[in-house]
């Protein structure tokens, strides 16, 4: 698959790092049956239009927004729900081993939590909750989504305000405290491992630029931004490369 010696070298860098983080994107969850937005089989373009999920559309036409959002859930979520895959589990192991300080994700699918990762920062929010656009109350998404499917468009909070998925829509700011903490972690990290992301959606995707001398490792099928300044570039499947990397970190710790 990849240069064996390079994987060993990265495993060693991770094992000896004082601080390290992973930054993940939709490619992490592709093997769990959730399509990516870009890349082969990406869902933007013919099927969905970004402007349909802009915050201005939600404010103007919350009923139409929810109608399209239900279609997006159908397209994005496999029947029976998605499960974490080997890549999520490998990153969780690396947090348990104290090798990764956090997994910072652009994903909204909750699969890093489901895999038992110790510290997850969900920079783009989560599909597991909705938030009232008037009073700010956050509740579990599932019952609200069920009401929307039964025809309540838009589903509303007790205060009368429309619920919004608790994710960062196009045109919205990222949660500022999560972004601040992510930048701080990136700046302090000896290794930033960017996996399964096209690294195109700022500001999350530009986190690698905050590192101060730390090593950047990229694992992605396609070319990404920042690859020119990356010490490691693996054109590999995250579900193969990350478990292999976690195994080698564990081996090197056993033999240390
Ligand atoms: P992206 O869709 O722009 O890019 C995903 C990248 O992953 C592509 O470059 C693709 O080549 C690569 N990839 C796919 N499968 C892979 C695999 N098995 N191994 C290695 N690489 C693989 O995703 P992004 O960079 O995360 O940015 C897009 C935005 O999409 C984010 O804001 C995110 O919130 C949102 N999104 C989230 C989900 C999710 O929660 N699972 C799914 C789709 C999109």
Coordinates of C-alpha atoms and ligand atoms in Angstrom, one line a residue, residues 24-31 34-40 42-44 76 85 87-88 105-111 123-125 127 167-168 170 195-201 204-205 219-224 234-240, ligand 1:
X24 CA -10.6 14.5 10.0
X25 CA -13.2 15.0 7.3
X26 CA -15.9 13.2 5.4
X27 CA -13.4 10.6 4.0
X28 CA -13.1 9.1 7.4
X29 CA -16.8 8.1 7.3
X30 CA -17.0 7.0 3.7
X31 CA -16.4 3.4 4.6
X34 CA -21.8 8.1 4.5
X35 CA -21.0 9.8 1.1
X36 CA -18.4 12.6 1.0
X37 CA -19.3 16.0 -0.4
X38 CA -16.4 16.1 -2.8
X39 CA -14.1 13.5 -4.4
X40 CA -15.4 10.5 -6.3
X42 CA -19.3 13.2 -3.7
X43 CA -22.9 14.3 -3.3
X44 CA -22.7 18.0 -4.1
X76 CA -26.3 10.6 3.7
X85 CA -15.2 1.9 10.9
X87 CA -10.3 4.4 10.8
X88 CA -12.5 5.8 13.6
X105 CA -13.5 16.8 13.0
X106 CA -15.4 18.5 10.3
X107 CA -17.9 15.6 10.3
X108 CA -21.3 16.0 11.8
X109 CA -22.1 12.2 12.0
X110 CA -21.0 11.6 15.7
X111 CA -18.9 8.5 14.7
X123 CA -16.1 22.0 14.5
X124 CA -19.2 21.8 12.3
X125 CA -21.6 20.7 15.0
X127 CA -26.6 15.9 13.4
X167 CA -24.7 22.0 12.5
X168 CA -22.8 24.9 10.9
X170 CA -23.2 27.6 4.9
X195 CA -7.1 12.3 7.4
X196 CA -10.0 11.9 4.9
X197 CA -10.4 15.6 4.1
X198 CA -10.0 17.5 0.9
X199 CA -8.9 20.4 3.2
X200 CA -11.0 22.9 1.3
X201 CA -13.6 24.2 3.8
X204 CA -11.4 24.2 9.8
X205 CA -9.3 23.1 6.8
X219 CA -3.8 10.7 4.5
X220 CA -6.3 11.1 1.6
X221 CA -7.2 9.5 -1.7
X222 CA -6.8 12.8 -3.6
X223 CA -4.3 15.7 -3.6
X224 CA -5.1 18.2 -0.8
X234 CA -0.1 9.0 2.0
X235 CA -2.5 8.5 -1.0
X236 CA -4.1 5.7 0.9
X237 CA -7.4 4.4 2.3
X238 CA -7.8 5.7 5.9
X239 CA -9.4 2.4 6.9
X240 CA -6.1 0.7 6.0
Ligands
LIG1 P1 -14.8 16.4 1.4 O1 -16.1 15.7 1.0 O2 -14.6 17.7 0.8 O3 -13.5 15.5 1.1 C1 -13.4 14.2 1.5 C2 -12.1 13.6 1.0 O4 -12.0 12.3 1.5 C3 -12.0 13.5 -0.5 O5 -10.8 14.3 -0.9 C4 -11.8 12.0 -0.8 O6 -10.9 11.8 -1.8 C5 -11.3 11.5 0.5 N1 -11.7 10.1 0.8 C6 -12.9 9.5 0.6 N2 -12.8 8.2 1.1 C7 -11.6 8.0 1.6 C8 -10.9 6.9 2.2 N3 -11.6 5.8 2.4 N4 -9.6 7.1 2.5 C9 -8.9 8.2 2.2 N5 -9.5 9.3 1.7 C10 -10.8 9.2 1.4 O7 -14.9 16.4 3.0 P2 -14.4 17.4 4.0 O8 -12.9 17.8 3.7 O9 -14.7 16.8 5.3 O10 -15.2 18.8 3.9 C11 -16.5 18.9 3.5 C12 -17.6 19.3 4.5 O11 -18.5 18.2 4.4 C13 -17.3 19.4 5.9 O12 -17.7 20.6 6.3 C14 -18.2 18.3 6.6 O13 -18.9 19.0 7.7 C15 -19.1 17.9 5.6 N6 -19.5 16.5 5.5 C16 -19.6 15.7 6.5 C17 -19.9 14.4 6.4 C18 -20.0 13.5 7.6 O14 -20.3 14.0 8.7 N7 -19.7 12.2 7.5 C19 -20.2 13.8 5.1 C20 -20.1 14.7 4.0 C21 -19.7 16.0 4.2

